[in-house]
mmCIF file of C-alpha atoms and ligand atoms in Angstrom:
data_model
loop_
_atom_site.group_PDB
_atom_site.id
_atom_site.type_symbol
_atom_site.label_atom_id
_atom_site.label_comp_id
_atom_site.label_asym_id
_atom_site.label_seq_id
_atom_site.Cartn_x
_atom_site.Cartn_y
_atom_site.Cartn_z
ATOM 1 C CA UNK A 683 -32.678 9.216 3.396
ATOM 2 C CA UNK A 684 -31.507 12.588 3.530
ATOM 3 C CA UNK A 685 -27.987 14.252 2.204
ATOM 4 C CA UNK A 686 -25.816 14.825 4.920
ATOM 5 C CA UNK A 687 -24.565 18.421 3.340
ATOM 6 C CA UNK A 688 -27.934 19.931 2.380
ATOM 7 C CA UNK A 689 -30.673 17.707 3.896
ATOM 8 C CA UNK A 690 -32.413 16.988 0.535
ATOM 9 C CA UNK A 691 -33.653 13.824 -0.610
ATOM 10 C CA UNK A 692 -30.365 11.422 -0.967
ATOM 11 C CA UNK A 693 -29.793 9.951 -4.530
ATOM 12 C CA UNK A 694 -26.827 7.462 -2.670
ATOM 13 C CA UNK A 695 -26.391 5.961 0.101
ATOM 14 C CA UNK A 696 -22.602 5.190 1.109
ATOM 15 C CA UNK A 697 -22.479 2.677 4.139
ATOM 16 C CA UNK A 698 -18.895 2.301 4.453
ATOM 17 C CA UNK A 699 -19.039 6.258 5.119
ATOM 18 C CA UNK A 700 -22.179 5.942 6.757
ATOM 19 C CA UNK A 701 -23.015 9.158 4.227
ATOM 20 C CA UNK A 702 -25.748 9.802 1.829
ATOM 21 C CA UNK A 703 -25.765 12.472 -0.492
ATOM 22 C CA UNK A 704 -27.833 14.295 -3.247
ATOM 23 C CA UNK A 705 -26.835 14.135 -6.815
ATOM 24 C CA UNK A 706 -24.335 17.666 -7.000
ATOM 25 C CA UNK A 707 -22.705 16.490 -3.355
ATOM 26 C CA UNK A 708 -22.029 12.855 -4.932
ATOM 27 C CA UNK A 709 -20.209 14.659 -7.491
ATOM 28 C CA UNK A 710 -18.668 16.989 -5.067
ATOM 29 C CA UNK A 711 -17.708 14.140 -2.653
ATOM 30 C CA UNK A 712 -16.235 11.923 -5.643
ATOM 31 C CA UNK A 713 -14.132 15.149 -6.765
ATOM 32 C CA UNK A 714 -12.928 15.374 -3.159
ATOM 33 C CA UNK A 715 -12.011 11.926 -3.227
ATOM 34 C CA UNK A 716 -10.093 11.887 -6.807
ATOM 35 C CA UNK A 717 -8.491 15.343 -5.253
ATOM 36 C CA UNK A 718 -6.912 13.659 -2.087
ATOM 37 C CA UNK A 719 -5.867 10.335 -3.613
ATOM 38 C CA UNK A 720 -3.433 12.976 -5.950
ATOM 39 C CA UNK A 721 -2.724 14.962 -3.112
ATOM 40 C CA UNK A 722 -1.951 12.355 -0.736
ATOM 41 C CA UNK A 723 0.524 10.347 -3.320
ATOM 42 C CA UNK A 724 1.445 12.953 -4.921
ATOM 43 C CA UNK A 725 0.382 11.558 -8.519
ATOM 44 C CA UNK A 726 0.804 14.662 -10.608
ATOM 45 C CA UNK A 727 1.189 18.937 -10.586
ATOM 46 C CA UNK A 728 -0.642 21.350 -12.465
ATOM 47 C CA UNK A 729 2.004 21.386 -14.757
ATOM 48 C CA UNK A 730 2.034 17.309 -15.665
ATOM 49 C CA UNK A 731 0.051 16.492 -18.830
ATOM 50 C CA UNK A 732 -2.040 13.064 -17.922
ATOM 51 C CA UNK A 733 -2.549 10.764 -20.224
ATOM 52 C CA UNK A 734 -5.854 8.748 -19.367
ATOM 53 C CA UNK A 735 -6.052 4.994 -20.733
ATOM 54 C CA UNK A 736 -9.723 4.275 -21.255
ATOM 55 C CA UNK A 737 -11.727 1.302 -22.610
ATOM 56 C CA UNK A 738 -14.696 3.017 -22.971
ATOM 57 C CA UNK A 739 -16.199 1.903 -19.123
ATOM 58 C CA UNK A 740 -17.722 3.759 -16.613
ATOM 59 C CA UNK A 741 -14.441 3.609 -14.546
ATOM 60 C CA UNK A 742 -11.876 5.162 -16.932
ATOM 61 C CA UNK A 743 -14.538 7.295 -18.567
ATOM 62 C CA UNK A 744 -15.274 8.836 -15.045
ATOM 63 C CA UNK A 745 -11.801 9.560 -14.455
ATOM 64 C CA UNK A 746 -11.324 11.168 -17.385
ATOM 65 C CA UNK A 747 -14.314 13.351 -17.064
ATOM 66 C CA UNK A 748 -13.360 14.618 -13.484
ATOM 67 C CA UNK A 749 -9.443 15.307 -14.281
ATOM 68 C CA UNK A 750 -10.589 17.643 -17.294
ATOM 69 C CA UNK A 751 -13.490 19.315 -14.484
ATOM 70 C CA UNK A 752 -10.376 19.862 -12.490
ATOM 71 C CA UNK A 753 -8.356 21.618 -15.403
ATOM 72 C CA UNK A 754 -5.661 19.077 -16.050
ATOM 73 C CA UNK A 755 -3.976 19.160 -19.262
ATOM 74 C CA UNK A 756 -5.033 15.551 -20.365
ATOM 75 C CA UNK A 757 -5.589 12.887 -23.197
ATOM 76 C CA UNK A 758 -7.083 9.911 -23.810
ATOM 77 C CA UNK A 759 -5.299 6.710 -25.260
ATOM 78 C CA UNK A 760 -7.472 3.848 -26.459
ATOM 79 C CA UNK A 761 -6.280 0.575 -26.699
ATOM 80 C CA UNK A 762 -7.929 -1.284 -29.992
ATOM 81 C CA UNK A 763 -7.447 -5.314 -28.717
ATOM 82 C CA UNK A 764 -9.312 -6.315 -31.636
ATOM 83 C CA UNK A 765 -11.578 -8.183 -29.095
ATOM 84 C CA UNK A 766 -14.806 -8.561 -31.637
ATOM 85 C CA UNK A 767 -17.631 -6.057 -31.180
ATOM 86 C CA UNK A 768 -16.674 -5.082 -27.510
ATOM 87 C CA UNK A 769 -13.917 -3.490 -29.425
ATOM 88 C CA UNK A 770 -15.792 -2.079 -31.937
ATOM 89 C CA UNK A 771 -18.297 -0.576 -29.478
ATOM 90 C CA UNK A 772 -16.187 0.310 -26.596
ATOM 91 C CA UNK A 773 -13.927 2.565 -28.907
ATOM 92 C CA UNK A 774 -16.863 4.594 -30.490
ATOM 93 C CA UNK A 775 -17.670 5.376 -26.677
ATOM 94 C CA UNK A 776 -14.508 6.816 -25.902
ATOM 95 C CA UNK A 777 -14.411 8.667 -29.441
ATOM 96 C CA UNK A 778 -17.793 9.976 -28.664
ATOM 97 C CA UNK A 779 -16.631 10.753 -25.403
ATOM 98 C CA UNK A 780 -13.434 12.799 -26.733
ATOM 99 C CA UNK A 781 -15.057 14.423 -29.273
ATOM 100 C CA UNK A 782 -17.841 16.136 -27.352
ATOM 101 C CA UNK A 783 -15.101 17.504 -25.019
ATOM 102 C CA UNK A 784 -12.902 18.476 -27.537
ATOM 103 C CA UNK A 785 -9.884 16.565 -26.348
ATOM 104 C CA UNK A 786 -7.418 14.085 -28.210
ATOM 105 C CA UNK A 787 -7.886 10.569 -28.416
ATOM 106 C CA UNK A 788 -4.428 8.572 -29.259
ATOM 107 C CA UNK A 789 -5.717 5.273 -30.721
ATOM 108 C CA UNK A 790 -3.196 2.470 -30.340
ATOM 109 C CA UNK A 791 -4.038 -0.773 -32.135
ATOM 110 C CA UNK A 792 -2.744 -4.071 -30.791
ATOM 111 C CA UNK A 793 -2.846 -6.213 -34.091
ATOM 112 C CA UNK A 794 -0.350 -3.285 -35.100
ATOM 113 C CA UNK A 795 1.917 -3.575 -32.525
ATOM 114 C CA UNK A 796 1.669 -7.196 -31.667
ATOM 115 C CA UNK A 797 0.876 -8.816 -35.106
ATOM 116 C CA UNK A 798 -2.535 -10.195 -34.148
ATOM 117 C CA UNK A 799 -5.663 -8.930 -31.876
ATOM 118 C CA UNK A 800 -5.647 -10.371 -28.790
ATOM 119 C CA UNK A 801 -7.794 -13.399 -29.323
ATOM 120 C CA UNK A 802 -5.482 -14.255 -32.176
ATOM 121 C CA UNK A 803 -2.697 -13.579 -29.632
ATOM 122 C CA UNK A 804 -4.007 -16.130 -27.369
ATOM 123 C CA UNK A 805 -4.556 -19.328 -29.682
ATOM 124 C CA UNK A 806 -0.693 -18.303 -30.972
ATOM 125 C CA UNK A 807 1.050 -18.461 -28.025
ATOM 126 C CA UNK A 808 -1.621 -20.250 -25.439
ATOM 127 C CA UNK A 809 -0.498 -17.842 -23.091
ATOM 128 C CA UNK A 810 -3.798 -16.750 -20.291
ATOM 129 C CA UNK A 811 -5.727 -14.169 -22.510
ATOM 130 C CA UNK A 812 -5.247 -11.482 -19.580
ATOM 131 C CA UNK A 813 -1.729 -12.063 -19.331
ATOM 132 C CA UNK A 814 -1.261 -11.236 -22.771
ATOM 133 C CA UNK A 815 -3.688 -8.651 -23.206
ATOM 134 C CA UNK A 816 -2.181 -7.212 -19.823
ATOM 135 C CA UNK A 817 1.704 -7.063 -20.621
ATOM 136 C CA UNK A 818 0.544 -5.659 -24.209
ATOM 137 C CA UNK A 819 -1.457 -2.974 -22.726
ATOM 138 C CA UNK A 820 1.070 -1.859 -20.158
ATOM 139 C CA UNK A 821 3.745 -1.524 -22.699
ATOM 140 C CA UNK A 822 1.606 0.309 -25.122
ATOM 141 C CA UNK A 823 0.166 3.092 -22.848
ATOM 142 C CA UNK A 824 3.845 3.459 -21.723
ATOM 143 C CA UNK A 825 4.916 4.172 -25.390
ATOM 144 C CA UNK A 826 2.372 6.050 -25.868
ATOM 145 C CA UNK A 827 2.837 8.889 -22.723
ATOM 146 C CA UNK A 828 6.216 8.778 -24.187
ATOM 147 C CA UNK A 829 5.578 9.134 -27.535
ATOM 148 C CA UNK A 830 3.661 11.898 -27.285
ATOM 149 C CA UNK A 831 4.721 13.338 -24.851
ATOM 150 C CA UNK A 832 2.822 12.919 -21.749
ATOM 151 C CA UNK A 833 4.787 12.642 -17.734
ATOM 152 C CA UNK A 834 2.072 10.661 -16.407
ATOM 153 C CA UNK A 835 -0.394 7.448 -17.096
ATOM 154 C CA UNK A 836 -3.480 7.423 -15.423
ATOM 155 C CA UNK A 837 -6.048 4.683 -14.970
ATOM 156 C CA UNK A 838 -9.176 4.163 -13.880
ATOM 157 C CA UNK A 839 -8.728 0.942 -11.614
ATOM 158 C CA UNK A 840 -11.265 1.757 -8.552
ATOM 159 C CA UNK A 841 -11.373 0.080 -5.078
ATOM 160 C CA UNK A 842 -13.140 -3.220 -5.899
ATOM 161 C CA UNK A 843 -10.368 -3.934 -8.280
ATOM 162 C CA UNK A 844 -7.494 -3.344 -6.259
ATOM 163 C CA UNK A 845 -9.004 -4.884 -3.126
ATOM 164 C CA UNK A 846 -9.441 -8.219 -5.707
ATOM 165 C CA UNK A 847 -6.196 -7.520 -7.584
ATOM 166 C CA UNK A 848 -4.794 -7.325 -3.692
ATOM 167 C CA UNK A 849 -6.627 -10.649 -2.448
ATOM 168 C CA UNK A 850 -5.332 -12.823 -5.519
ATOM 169 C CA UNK A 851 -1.921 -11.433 -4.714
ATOM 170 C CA UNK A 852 -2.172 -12.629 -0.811
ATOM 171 C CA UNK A 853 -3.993 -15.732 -2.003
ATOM 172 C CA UNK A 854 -1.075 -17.059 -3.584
ATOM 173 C CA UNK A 855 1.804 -14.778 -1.944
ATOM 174 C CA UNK A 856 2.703 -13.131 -4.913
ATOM 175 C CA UNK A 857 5.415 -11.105 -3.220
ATOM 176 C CA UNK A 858 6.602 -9.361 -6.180
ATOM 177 C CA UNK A 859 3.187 -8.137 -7.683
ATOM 178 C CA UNK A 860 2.480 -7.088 -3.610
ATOM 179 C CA UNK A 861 5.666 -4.610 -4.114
ATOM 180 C CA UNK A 862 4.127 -2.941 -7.464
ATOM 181 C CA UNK A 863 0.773 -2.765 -5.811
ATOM 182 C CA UNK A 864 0.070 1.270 -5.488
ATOM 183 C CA UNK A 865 -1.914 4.088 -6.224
ATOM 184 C CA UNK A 866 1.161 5.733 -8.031
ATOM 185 C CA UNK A 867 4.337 4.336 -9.142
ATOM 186 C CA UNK A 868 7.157 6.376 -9.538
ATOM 187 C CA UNK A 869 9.253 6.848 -12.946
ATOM 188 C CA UNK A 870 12.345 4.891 -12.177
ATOM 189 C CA UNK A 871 14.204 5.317 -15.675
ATOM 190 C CA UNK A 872 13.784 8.007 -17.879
ATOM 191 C CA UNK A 873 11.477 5.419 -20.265
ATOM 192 C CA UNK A 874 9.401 4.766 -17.845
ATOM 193 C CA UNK A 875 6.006 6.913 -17.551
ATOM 194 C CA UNK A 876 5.115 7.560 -13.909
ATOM 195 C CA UNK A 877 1.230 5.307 -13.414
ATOM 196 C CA UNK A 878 -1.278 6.427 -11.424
ATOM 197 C CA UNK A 879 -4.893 5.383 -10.060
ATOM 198 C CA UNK A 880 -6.585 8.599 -8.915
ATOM 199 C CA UNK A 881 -9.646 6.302 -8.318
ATOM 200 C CA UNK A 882 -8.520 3.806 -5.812
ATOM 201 C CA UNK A 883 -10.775 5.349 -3.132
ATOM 202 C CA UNK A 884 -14.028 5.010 -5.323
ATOM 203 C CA UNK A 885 -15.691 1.639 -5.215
ATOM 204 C CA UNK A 886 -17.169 0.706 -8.331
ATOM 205 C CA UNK A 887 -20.717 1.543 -7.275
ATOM 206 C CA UNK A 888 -19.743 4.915 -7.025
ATOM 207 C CA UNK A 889 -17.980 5.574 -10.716
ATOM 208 C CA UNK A 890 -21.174 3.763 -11.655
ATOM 209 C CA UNK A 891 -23.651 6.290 -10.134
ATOM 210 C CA UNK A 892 -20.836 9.193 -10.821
ATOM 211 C CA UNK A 893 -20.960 8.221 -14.494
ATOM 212 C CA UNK A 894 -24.962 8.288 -14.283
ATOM 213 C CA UNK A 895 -25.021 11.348 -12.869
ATOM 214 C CA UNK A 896 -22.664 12.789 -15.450
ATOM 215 C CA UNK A 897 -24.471 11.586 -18.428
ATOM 216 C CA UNK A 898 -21.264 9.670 -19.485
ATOM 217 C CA UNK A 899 -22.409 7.240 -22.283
ATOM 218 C CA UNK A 900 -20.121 3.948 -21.486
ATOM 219 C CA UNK A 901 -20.197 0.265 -22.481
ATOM 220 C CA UNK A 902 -22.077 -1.175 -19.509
ATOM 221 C CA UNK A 903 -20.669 -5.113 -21.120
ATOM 222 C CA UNK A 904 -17.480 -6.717 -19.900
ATOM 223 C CA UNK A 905 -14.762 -8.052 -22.201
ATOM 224 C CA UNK A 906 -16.016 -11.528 -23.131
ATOM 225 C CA UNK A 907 -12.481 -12.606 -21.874
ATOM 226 C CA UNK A 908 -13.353 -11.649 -18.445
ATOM 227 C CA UNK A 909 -16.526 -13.534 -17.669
ATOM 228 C CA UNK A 910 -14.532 -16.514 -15.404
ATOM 229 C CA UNK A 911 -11.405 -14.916 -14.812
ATOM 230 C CA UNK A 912 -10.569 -15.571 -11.084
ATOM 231 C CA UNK A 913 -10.676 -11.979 -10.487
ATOM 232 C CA UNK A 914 -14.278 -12.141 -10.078
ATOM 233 C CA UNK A 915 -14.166 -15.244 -8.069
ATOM 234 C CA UNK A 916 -11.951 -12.847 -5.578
ATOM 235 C CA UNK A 917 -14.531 -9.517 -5.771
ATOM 236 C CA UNK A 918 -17.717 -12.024 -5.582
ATOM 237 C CA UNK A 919 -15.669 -13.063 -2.130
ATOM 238 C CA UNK A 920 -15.102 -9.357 -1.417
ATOM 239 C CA UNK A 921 -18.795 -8.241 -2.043
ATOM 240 C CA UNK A 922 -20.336 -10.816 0.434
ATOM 241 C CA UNK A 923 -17.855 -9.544 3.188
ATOM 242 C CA UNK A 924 -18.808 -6.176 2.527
ATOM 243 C CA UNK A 925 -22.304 -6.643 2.708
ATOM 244 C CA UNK A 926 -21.632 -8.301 6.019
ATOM 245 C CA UNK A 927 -19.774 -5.640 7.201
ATOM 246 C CA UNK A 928 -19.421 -2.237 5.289
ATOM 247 C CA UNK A 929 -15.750 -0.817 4.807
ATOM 248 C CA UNK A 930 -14.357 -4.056 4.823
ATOM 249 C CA UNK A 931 -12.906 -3.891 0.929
ATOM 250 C CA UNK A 932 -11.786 -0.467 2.372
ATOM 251 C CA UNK A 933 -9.961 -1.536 5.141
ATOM 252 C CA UNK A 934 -8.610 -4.223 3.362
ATOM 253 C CA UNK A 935 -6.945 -2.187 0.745
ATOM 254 C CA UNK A 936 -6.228 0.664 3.458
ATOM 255 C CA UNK A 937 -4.440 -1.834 5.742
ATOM 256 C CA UNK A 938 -2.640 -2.600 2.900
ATOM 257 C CA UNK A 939 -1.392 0.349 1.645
ATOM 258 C CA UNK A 940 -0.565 1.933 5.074
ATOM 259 C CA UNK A 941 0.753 -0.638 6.817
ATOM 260 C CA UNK A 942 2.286 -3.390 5.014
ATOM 261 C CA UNK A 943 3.239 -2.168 1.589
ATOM 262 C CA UNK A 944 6.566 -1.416 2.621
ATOM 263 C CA UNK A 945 7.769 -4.540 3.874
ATOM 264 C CA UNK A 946 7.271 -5.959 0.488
ATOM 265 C CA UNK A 947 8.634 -2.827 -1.432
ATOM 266 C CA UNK A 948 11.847 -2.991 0.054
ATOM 267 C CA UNK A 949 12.275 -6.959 -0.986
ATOM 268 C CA UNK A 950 12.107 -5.221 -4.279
ATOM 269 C CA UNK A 951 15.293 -4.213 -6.357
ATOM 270 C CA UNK A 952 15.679 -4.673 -9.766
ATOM 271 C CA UNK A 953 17.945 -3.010 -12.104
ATOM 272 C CA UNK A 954 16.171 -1.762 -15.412
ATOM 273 C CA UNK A 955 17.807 -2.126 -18.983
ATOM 274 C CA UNK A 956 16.886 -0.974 -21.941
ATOM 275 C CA UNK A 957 15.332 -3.864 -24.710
ATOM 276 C CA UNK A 958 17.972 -4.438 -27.706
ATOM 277 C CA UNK A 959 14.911 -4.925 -29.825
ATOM 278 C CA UNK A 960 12.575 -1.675 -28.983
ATOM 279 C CA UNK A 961 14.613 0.070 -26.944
ATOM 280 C CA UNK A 962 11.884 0.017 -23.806
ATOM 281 C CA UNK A 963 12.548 -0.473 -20.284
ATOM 282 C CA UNK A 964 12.858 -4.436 -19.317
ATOM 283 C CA UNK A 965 14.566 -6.523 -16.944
ATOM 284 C CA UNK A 966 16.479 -8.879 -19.178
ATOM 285 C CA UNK A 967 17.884 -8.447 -22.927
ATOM 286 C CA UNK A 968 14.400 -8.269 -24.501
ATOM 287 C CA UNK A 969 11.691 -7.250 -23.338
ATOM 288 C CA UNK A 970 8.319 -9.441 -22.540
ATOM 289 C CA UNK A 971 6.616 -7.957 -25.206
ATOM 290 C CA UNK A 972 8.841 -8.127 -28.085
ATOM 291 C CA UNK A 973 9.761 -11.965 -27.120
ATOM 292 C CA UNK A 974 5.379 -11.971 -26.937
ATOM 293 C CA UNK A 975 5.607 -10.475 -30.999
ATOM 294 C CA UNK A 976 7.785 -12.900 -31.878
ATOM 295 C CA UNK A 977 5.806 -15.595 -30.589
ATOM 296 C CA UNK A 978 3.128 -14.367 -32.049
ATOM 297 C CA UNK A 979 4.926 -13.628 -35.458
ATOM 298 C CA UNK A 980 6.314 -17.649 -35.433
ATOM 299 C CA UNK A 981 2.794 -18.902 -34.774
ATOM 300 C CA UNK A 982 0.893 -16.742 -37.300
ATOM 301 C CA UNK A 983 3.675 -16.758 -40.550
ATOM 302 C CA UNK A 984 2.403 -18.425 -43.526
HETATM 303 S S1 Q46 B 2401 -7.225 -8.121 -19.592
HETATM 304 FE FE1 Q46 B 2401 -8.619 -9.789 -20.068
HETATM 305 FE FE2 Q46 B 2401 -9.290 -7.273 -19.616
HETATM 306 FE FE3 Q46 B 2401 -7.800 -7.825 -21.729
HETATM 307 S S2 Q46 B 2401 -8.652 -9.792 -22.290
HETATM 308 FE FE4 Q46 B 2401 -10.403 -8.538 -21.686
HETATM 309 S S3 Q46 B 2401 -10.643 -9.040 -19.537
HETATM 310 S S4 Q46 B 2401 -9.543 -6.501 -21.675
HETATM 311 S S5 Q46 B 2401 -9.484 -5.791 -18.079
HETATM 312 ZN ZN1 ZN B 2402 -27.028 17.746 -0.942
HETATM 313 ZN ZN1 ZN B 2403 11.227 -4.665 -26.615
#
């Protein structure tokens, strides 16, 4: 296999591009990819300061590495869950990480926010671990851009997780999570940090071999907590029908995106108050995650 820019030997093959490249035009192609999916929704200007949540993965750790290549003004925040060692380990990679870049690294601990680490947070309330560890996480990296700061959150979710994220969503006709499904969602109330996924083009194969390439020391384990969530049921499903036919996870998402997004969007139309408890953008009087604290602060007291 040969690189299609240079004609040395290929160190990937991409089939759903029908491409192969060398190691420095992976690394081109992947910038070129990160590049477009800002250009094309417009997730941030020169001038925006990114905040960049990572868990210490290849995926989050990749992004990272390529917005400060590109000479965006960025930081890193680190959510501690207080999941056991994956904690423990995955935070020393993204410390590691920030320190031999010289860039900051906001460290946000859960048991501090919440009351208890996540698995604590679970037995208290019996809510789904992800659910919890989900809402908690979105609220914190929003507190955190605004905290310190920052206009935009960015994240490292690649293809292969919103291609599942999109299938669970269709499985069960979750209309209202199809309407927030996007590479960027706007800042619709001044508390609310604009998100962003400047790697939804990338499949996770390629932040793998982009991380590789780099040299990025990541946690190559999962969160125990995701071993039998349904969300690898759905990319298991995905990987077989892209082995069958390549671009399919793609297309998928594409399809999505381009053509049907909107129909959903529209359906959409909430009006956004701020929480009497924290002050944070919610829906209703309080917001989930302060009624999620108090749960967790009933369950735990002495
Ligand atoms: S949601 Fe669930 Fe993740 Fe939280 S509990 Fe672990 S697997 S970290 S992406
Ligand atoms: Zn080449
Ligand atoms: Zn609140």
């Amino acid at each position: 296999m040969k690189c299609k820019k240079c004609g040395e030997t290929a160190a990937l093959d991409l089939r759903r591009h029908n491409a192969a490249f060398c190691s420095p035009h992976f690394i081109e192609f992947f910038r070129k990819q990160v590049r477009e999916a800002i250009r094309h929704y417009r997730m941030f200007e020169p001038d925006d300061t990114v905040m960049v949540a990572v868990s210490g993965g290849k995926d989050s750790l990749a992004l990272w590495d390529v917005l400060i290549e590109e000479g965006y003004r960025t930081c890193g925040v680190y959510l501690d869950l207080g999941i056991f060692d994956y904690s423990v380990e995955s935070r020393a990679k993204c410390e590691a990480f920030a320190a031999a870049r010289g860039q900051t690294l906001v460290i946000e601990r859960v048991a501090e926010a919440v009351g208890a680490p996540i698995p604590v947070v679970q037995k208290a309330t019996r809510r789904p671990t992800c659910s919890a560890c989900g809402l908690s996480k979105r609220y914190l990296i929003n507190r955190a851009a605004l905290t310190h700061g920052y206009t935009v959150a960015a994240t490292g979710h690649n293809l292969d997780d919103e291609a599942a994220t999109l299938f669970g969503s269709v499985m069960h006709w979750q209309t209202d999570a199809l309407s927030r499904q996007a590479p960027m969602l706007p800042s619709t109330h001044p508390k609310l940090i604009r998100r962003v996924k400047p790697l939804y083009r990338l499949s996770e194969r390629e932040t793998a071999a982009y991380a590789f390439l780099r040299g990025i020391d990541y946690i190559v384990e999962e969160c125990p907590f995701a071993r039998g969530a349904t969300s690898l049921a759905h990319k298991d499903v995905l990987n077989r029908m892209e082995e069958a036919s390549p671009g399919a996870k793609h297309n998928f998402l594409f399809g999505f995106l381009d053509k049907a997004r909107a129909a959903f969007e529209a359906a959409e139309s909430v009006t956004l108050l701020e929480c009497a408890s924290c002050g944070q953008v919610t829906t209703g009087e309080i917001c989930a995650f302060c009624k999620l604290a108090d749960q967790v602060k009933r369950h735990t007291a002495p």
